[in-house]
Amino acid sequence: MDRVRFTSLDVFRGLAICLMIVVNTQGAGAKPYPLLEHADWFGFTAADIVFPSFLFATGNAMAFGGRLSESGFWIKTLRRTAIIFALGVFLYWFPFVQHTDAGWVLKPFSDTRLMGVLQRIALCYGLTAIAARYLGVRGLIVLSLVLLFGYWGILMYAGPAGEQLSKAQNIGNVIDLAVLGKAHLYKWDDGFEPEGLLGTLPACVNVIWGYLAGLYIRKHTPSRYVAMRFLTAGIILIVLALGWNTVLPVGKKLWTSSFVLLTVGIDLVVLTVLISLLDLAGRGRAVARFFEIFGRNPLIIYLFSELLVVVLWMIPIGKDDSWTWIGKSVFQAIAPGALGALLCAMAYALVCWLVAWILDTRRIIIKV
């Protein structure tokens, strides 16, 4: 049964990684389909479910870890948190050099983004691992409520009146500017950091509920009973999120509490489908295998997907860089418009899958 459980987890995680790559690498030369673009501020698109789903899967995997000694736990948790965070920072510093009129010089670290996807994963993992170590199920549920309602309260009462949920004046952005500095924030969204420090707290709830779902599967094993419980819980959370949306809008960039409920609810529904198909009905194994391979080395494949794009940006072809040239001259020639952009992203995802497949066939699992 352990094999079945881990297979389902790998498939869920692989889906998240595959979609993350597709969303992040839409080809140049045309505007992507609206569903594959993140909501500009408030609202929700298919692209917005990807990152919280990976956080959910991170928590899910934590539920299947063994019990460590006190010192072993702290060494593993702090080391893994530090490594993942550092990988995220190095990803934004890469390729470490830049070309100027004076030639190639070291890229200044003072302009490097400090927060990001991997950094948020690292912090959410570390904080949730510590909470899970010392709190029971009820304690984690209470902590989730404290984080969600506490974050809502901080947003509404710590920011300037009328601007609490604005991009520039929300308290999370104020904290990021004060602690990290503008030079270390995301450069392409008017100085707003979508993976900021304060927003990491409600994001931990996605990991916590992934962990709780994993515990529930581990205790009861995948069954029709578990599937129905997950489906019911998922629908309830989605309804609650839509209700909360009337006073605290759903928004990924601000990672609002309503956004957390909505994404956890959707993830529970998706997990229900996977349990029903893979564990109960035994169907879809061939398709599942594709995503399972993605899920075996998720962090490494994500890192590879991001680094390869940067390398392609550095290689000129005519007046464009290689990535832009591929999108415009190849895929826009095949299918002009949003379809061509999507085909480019799908082809790129297949390249990343090939790397994951090579690792899988050689039974290489890279853990951090």
Coordinates of C-alpha atoms in Angstrom, one line a residue:
M1 CA 0.0 0.0 0.0
D2 CA 3.0 2.3 0.6
R3 CA 3.8 2.1 -3.1
V4 CA 0.3 3.1 -4.1
R5 CA 0.3 6.0 -1.7
F6 CA 3.6 7.3 -2.9
T7 CA 2.6 6.8 -6.6
S8 CA -0.5 9.0 -6.0
L9 CA 1.6 11.6 -4.3
D10 CA 4.1 11.6 -7.2
V11 CA 1.4 12.0 -9.7
F12 CA -0.2 14.9 -7.8
R13 CA 3.2 16.6 -7.4
G14 CA 4.1 15.8 -11.0
L15 CA 0.9 17.5 -12.2
A16 CA 1.9 20.6 -10.2
I17 CA 5.4 20.7 -11.6
C18 CA 4.3 20.1 -15.2
L19 CA 1.7 22.9 -15.0
M20 CA 4.2 25.2 -13.3
I21 CA 6.6 24.8 -16.2
V22 CA 3.8 25.3 -18.8
V23 CA 2.6 28.5 -17.1
N24 CA 6.1 29.9 -16.7
T25 CA 7.3 29.3 -20.2
Q26 CA 4.6 30.5 -22.6
G27 CA 6.3 31.2 -25.9
A28 CA 7.2 34.6 -27.1
G29 CA 5.4 36.4 -29.9
A30 CA 1.8 36.3 -28.7
K31 CA -0.2 36.8 -25.6
P32 CA -1.0 33.5 -23.8
Y33 CA -4.5 32.3 -23.1
P34 CA -6.0 34.2 -20.2
L35 CA -6.4 31.1 -18.1
L36 CA -2.6 30.5 -18.3
E37 CA -1.8 33.9 -17.0
H38 CA -1.8 34.8 -13.3
A39 CA -4.6 37.2 -12.2
D40 CA -3.2 40.7 -12.3
W41 CA -4.2 41.3 -8.6
F42 CA -7.5 39.9 -7.4
G43 CA -9.3 37.1 -9.2
F44 CA -8.4 33.5 -10.1
T45 CA -7.1 31.7 -13.1
A46 CA -5.9 28.1 -13.8
A47 CA -2.3 29.4 -13.5
D48 CA -3.0 30.5 -9.9
I49 CA -3.6 26.9 -8.6
V50 CA -0.1 25.6 -9.5
F51 CA 2.1 27.0 -6.8
P52 CA -0.3 26.4 -3.9
S53 CA -0.7 22.8 -5.2
F54 CA 3.0 22.2 -5.0
L55 CA 3.0 23.5 -1.4
F56 CA 0.1 21.2 -0.7
A57 CA 2.1 18.3 -2.1
T58 CA 5.1 19.3 0.0
G59 CA 3.0 18.9 3.1
N60 CA 1.5 15.7 1.8
A61 CA 5.0 14.2 1.4
M62 CA 6.0 15.3 4.9
A63 CA 3.3 13.0 6.4
F64 CA 5.1 9.9 5.2
G65 CA 8.5 10.8 6.7
G66 CA 9.9 8.7 9.6
R67 CA 10.1 9.9 13.2
L68 CA 13.6 11.4 13.9
S69 CA 15.4 12.1 17.1
E70 CA 15.2 15.7 18.4
S71 CA 18.7 16.6 17.1
G72 CA 18.1 14.6 13.8
F73 CA 14.9 16.5 13.2
W74 CA 16.4 19.9 13.7
I75 CA 19.5 19.1 11.6
K76 CA 17.4 17.8 8.7
T77 CA 14.8 20.6 8.8
L78 CA 17.2 23.5 9.1
R79 CA 19.6 22.0 6.5
R80 CA 16.8 21.3 4.0
T81 CA 15.3 24.8 4.5
A82 CA 18.6 26.5 4.1
I83 CA 19.5 24.5 0.9
I84 CA 16.2 25.1 -0.8
F85 CA 16.3 28.8 0.1
A86 CA 19.9 29.2 -1.1
L87 CA 19.0 27.4 -4.4
G88 CA 16.3 30.0 -4.9
V89 CA 18.6 32.9 -4.3
F90 CA 21.3 31.5 -6.6
L91 CA 18.6 30.9 -9.3
Y92 CA 18.0 34.7 -9.4
W93 CA 21.7 35.6 -9.2
F94 CA 22.5 33.2 -12.1
P95 CA 24.5 33.5 -14.4
F96 CA 26.5 35.5 -11.8
V97 CA 28.1 37.6 -14.5
Q98 CA 26.8 40.3 -16.9
H99 CA 28.2 42.0 -20.0
T100 CA 28.9 45.7 -19.8
D101 CA 30.9 48.2 -21.9
A102 CA 33.9 47.2 -19.8
G103 CA 33.4 43.5 -20.7
W104 CA 32.1 40.7 -18.5
V105 CA 31.8 41.6 -14.8
L106 CA 30.4 39.9 -11.7
K107 CA 26.7 40.5 -11.4
P108 CA 26.2 42.5 -8.2
F109 CA 24.4 40.5 -5.5
S110 CA 23.0 43.8 -4.2
D111 CA 20.5 43.7 -7.1
T112 CA 19.5 40.0 -6.6
R113 CA 16.0 39.1 -5.7
L114 CA 16.0 37.4 -2.3
M115 CA 12.5 35.9 -2.1
G116 CA 10.8 33.7 -4.7
V117 CA 9.2 30.4 -5.4
L118 CA 11.9 28.2 -3.9
Q119 CA 12.4 30.6 -1.0
R120 CA 8.8 30.5 -0.1
I121 CA 8.7 26.7 -0.4
A122 CA 11.8 26.5 2.0
L123 CA 10.2 28.8 4.6
C124 CA 6.8 27.1 4.5
Y125 CA 8.4 23.7 4.7
G126 CA 10.6 24.7 7.7
L127 CA 7.8 26.4 9.6
T128 CA 5.3 23.6 9.0
A129 CA 7.8 20.9 9.9
I130 CA 8.4 22.5 13.2
A131 CA 4.7 23.0 13.9
A132 CA 3.9 19.4 12.9
R133 CA 6.7 18.1 15.2
Y134 CA 5.2 19.7 18.3
L135 CA 1.5 20.1 17.5
G136 CA -1.1 17.4 17.1
V137 CA -3.9 17.4 14.5
R138 CA -6.1 19.7 16.5
G139 CA -3.2 22.1 17.2
L140 CA -2.4 22.3 13.5
I141 CA -6.0 23.1 12.7
V142 CA -6.0 25.8 15.3
L143 CA -2.7 27.2 14.0
S144 CA -4.2 27.3 10.5
L145 CA -7.2 29.3 11.7
V146 CA -4.8 31.7 13.6
L147 CA -2.7 32.2 10.5
L148 CA -5.7 32.8 8.2
F149 CA -7.6 35.1 10.5
G150 CA -4.5 36.7 11.9
Y151 CA -3.2 37.5 8.4
W152 CA -6.6 39.0 7.5
G153 CA -6.5 41.2 10.6
I154 CA -3.0 42.3 9.9
L155 CA -3.8 43.2 6.3
M156 CA -6.9 45.2 7.3
Y157 CA -5.7 47.0 10.4
A158 CA -2.0 47.5 9.9
G159 CA -2.2 49.2 6.5
P160 CA -3.4 52.8 5.7
A161 CA -7.1 53.3 5.6
G162 CA -8.5 52.6 2.1
E163 CA -5.2 51.2 0.9
Q164 CA -4.9 48.0 2.9
L165 CA -5.3 45.7 -0.1
S166 CA -3.5 47.9 -2.7
K167 CA -0.4 46.7 -4.3
A168 CA 1.9 49.5 -3.1
Q169 CA 0.5 50.2 0.4
N170 CA -0.5 46.8 1.8
I171 CA 1.4 46.0 4.9
G172 CA 3.2 43.0 3.4
N173 CA 4.8 45.3 0.7
V174 CA 5.7 47.8 3.4
I175 CA 7.5 45.1 5.4
D176 CA 9.3 43.7 2.3
L177 CA 10.6 47.2 1.4
A178 CA 11.7 47.9 4.9
V179 CA 13.4 44.5 5.5
L180 CA 14.6 43.4 2.1
G181 CA 15.0 46.7 0.3
K182 CA 13.6 47.5 -3.2
A183 CA 16.7 46.3 -5.0
H184 CA 16.1 42.7 -3.6
L185 CA 12.4 42.6 -4.6
Y186 CA 10.7 41.3 -7.8
K187 CA 11.6 43.6 -10.6
W188 CA 8.6 43.3 -13.0
D189 CA 5.5 44.1 -10.9
D190 CA 6.0 47.8 -9.9
G191 CA 8.3 46.7 -7.1
F192 CA 5.8 44.4 -5.5
E193 CA 7.2 41.1 -4.2
P194 CA 4.6 38.3 -4.9
E195 CA 6.5 35.9 -2.6
G196 CA 7.0 38.3 0.2
L197 CA 7.7 37.7 3.9
L198 CA 4.3 38.3 5.4
G199 CA 2.4 36.3 2.7
T200 CA 4.5 33.3 3.6
L201 CA 2.5 32.8 6.8
P202 CA -0.9 32.1 5.1
A203 CA 1.0 30.0 2.5
C204 CA 2.1 27.7 5.3
V205 CA -1.6 26.7 5.7
N206 CA -1.4 25.1 2.2
V207 CA 1.4 23.0 3.5
I208 CA -0.3 22.2 6.8
W209 CA -3.5 21.0 5.1
G210 CA -1.4 18.9 2.6
Y211 CA 0.3 17.4 5.7
L212 CA -3.1 16.7 7.3
A213 CA -4.4 15.1 4.2
G214 CA -1.3 12.9 4.0
L215 CA -1.8 11.8 7.6
Y216 CA -5.4 10.9 6.9
I217 CA -4.4 8.8 3.9
R218 CA -1.7 7.1 5.9
K219 CA -4.1 6.3 8.8
H220 CA -7.1 5.0 6.7
T221 CA -5.3 4.0 3.4
P222 CA -6.8 5.2 0.1
S223 CA -10.4 4.1 0.1
R224 CA -13.9 5.2 -1.0
Y225 CA -14.4 6.5 2.5
V226 CA -11.3 8.7 2.3
A227 CA -12.2 9.9 -1.2
M228 CA -15.7 11.0 0.0
R229 CA -14.3 12.8 3.0
F230 CA -11.8 14.7 0.8
L231 CA -14.4 15.5 -1.7
T232 CA -16.8 16.8 1.0
A233 CA -14.1 18.8 2.7
G234 CA -12.9 20.2 -0.6
I235 CA -16.4 21.4 -1.6
I236 CA -17.0 23.0 1.8
L237 CA -13.7 24.9 1.6
I238 CA -14.4 26.1 -1.9
V239 CA -17.9 27.4 -0.8
L240 CA -16.3 29.1 2.3
A241 CA -13.7 30.7 0.1
L242 CA -16.3 32.1 -2.2
G243 CA -18.2 33.5 0.8
W244 CA -15.0 35.0 2.2
N245 CA -14.2 36.4 -1.2
T246 CA -17.0 39.0 -0.7
V247 CA -15.0 40.7 2.1
L248 CA -11.5 39.5 1.4
P249 CA -11.0 39.0 -2.3
V250 CA -9.3 35.9 -3.7
G251 CA -5.8 36.9 -4.8
K252 CA -2.6 34.8 -5.4
K253 CA -0.2 37.8 -5.3
L254 CA -1.4 38.9 -1.9
W255 CA -2.0 35.2 -1.0
T256 CA -5.2 36.1 0.8
S257 CA -6.9 33.8 3.3
S258 CA -9.8 33.2 0.9
F259 CA -7.2 32.2 -1.8
V260 CA -5.8 29.6 0.7
L261 CA -9.2 28.1 1.3
L262 CA -10.0 28.0 -2.4
T263 CA -6.8 26.3 -3.4
V264 CA -6.8 23.8 -0.6
G265 CA -10.4 22.9 -1.6
I266 CA -9.5 22.5 -5.2
D267 CA -6.4 20.3 -4.3
L268 CA -8.6 18.1 -2.1
V269 CA -11.0 17.6 -5.0
V270 CA -8.1 16.8 -7.4
L271 CA -6.6 14.4 -4.8
T272 CA -10.1 12.7 -4.6
V273 CA -10.0 12.2 -8.4
L274 CA -6.5 10.7 -8.2
I275 CA -7.4 8.3 -5.4
S276 CA -10.6 7.3 -7.2
L277 CA -8.8 6.6 -10.5
L278 CA -5.5 5.3 -9.4
D279 CA -6.1 3.6 -6.1
L280 CA -9.7 2.4 -6.4
A281 CA -10.4 1.9 -10.1
G282 CA -6.9 1.2 -11.2
R283 CA -7.3 3.3 -14.3
G284 CA -5.2 5.9 -16.0
R285 CA -1.9 4.2 -15.2
A286 CA -0.2 5.1 -18.5
V287 CA -1.1 8.8 -18.3
A288 CA -0.3 8.8 -14.5
R289 CA 3.2 7.4 -15.3
F290 CA 4.0 10.5 -17.3
F291 CA 3.3 12.8 -14.3
E292 CA 4.8 10.4 -11.8
I293 CA 8.2 10.8 -13.6
F294 CA 7.8 14.5 -13.2
G295 CA 7.1 14.1 -9.5
R296 CA 10.1 12.0 -8.7
N297 CA 12.6 14.9 -8.7
P298 CA 10.3 17.9 -8.5
L299 CA 12.7 20.6 -7.1
I300 CA 15.6 19.6 -9.4
I301 CA 13.3 19.6 -12.5
Y302 CA 11.9 23.0 -11.6
L303 CA 15.4 24.4 -11.1
F304 CA 16.5 23.0 -14.4
S305 CA 13.4 24.5 -16.2
E306 CA 14.2 27.9 -14.8
L307 CA 18.0 27.8 -15.5
L308 CA 17.6 26.6 -19.1
V309 CA 15.4 29.5 -20.0
V310 CA 18.0 31.9 -18.6
V311 CA 20.7 30.2 -20.6
L312 CA 18.6 30.5 -23.8
W313 CA 18.1 34.2 -23.0
M314 CA 21.9 34.6 -23.1
I315 CA 22.4 33.0 -26.6
P316 CA 21.6 35.5 -29.4
I317 CA 20.1 34.5 -32.7
G318 CA 19.9 37.5 -35.1
K319 CA 18.3 40.4 -33.2
D320 CA 16.6 38.1 -30.6
D321 CA 17.8 35.8 -27.9
S322 CA 17.3 32.1 -28.5
W323 CA 14.2 31.7 -26.3
T324 CA 12.4 34.6 -28.1
W325 CA 13.5 33.4 -31.5
I326 CA 12.2 29.9 -30.8
G327 CA 8.8 31.3 -29.8
K328 CA 8.5 33.7 -32.7
S329 CA 10.1 31.9 -35.6
V330 CA 9.2 28.3 -34.8
F331 CA 6.0 28.0 -32.8
Q332 CA 4.3 31.2 -34.0
A333 CA 5.0 30.0 -37.6
I334 CA 3.3 26.6 -36.7
A335 CA 0.3 28.1 -34.9
P336 CA 0.0 31.9 -34.6
G337 CA -1.4 33.4 -31.5
A338 CA -2.0 31.9 -28.0
L339 CA -2.0 28.4 -29.4
G340 CA 1.6 28.8 -30.6
A341 CA 2.6 30.2 -27.2
L342 CA 1.1 27.2 -25.5
L343 CA 2.7 24.7 -27.9
C344 CA 6.1 26.2 -27.1
A345 CA 5.5 25.8 -23.4
M346 CA 4.3 22.2 -23.9
A347 CA 7.4 21.4 -26.0
Y348 CA 9.6 22.9 -23.3
A349 CA 7.8 20.9 -20.6
L350 CA 8.6 17.7 -22.7
V351 CA 12.3 18.6 -22.7
C352 CA 12.1 18.9 -18.9
W353 CA 10.2 15.6 -18.7
L354 CA 13.0 14.0 -20.8
V355 CA 15.5 15.0 -18.1
A356 CA 13.2 13.7 -15.4
W357 CA 12.8 10.4 -17.4
I358 CA 16.6 10.0 -17.7
L359 CA 17.0 10.4 -13.9
D360 CA 14.1 8.0 -13.3
T361 CA 15.4 5.3 -15.6
R362 CA 18.7 5.4 -13.8
R363 CA 16.9 5.4 -10.5
I364 CA 18.4 8.7 -9.5
I365 CA 16.4 10.6 -6.8
I366 CA 18.1 13.8 -5.9
K367 CA 17.1 14.8 -2.4
V368 CA 18.0 18.0 -0.5

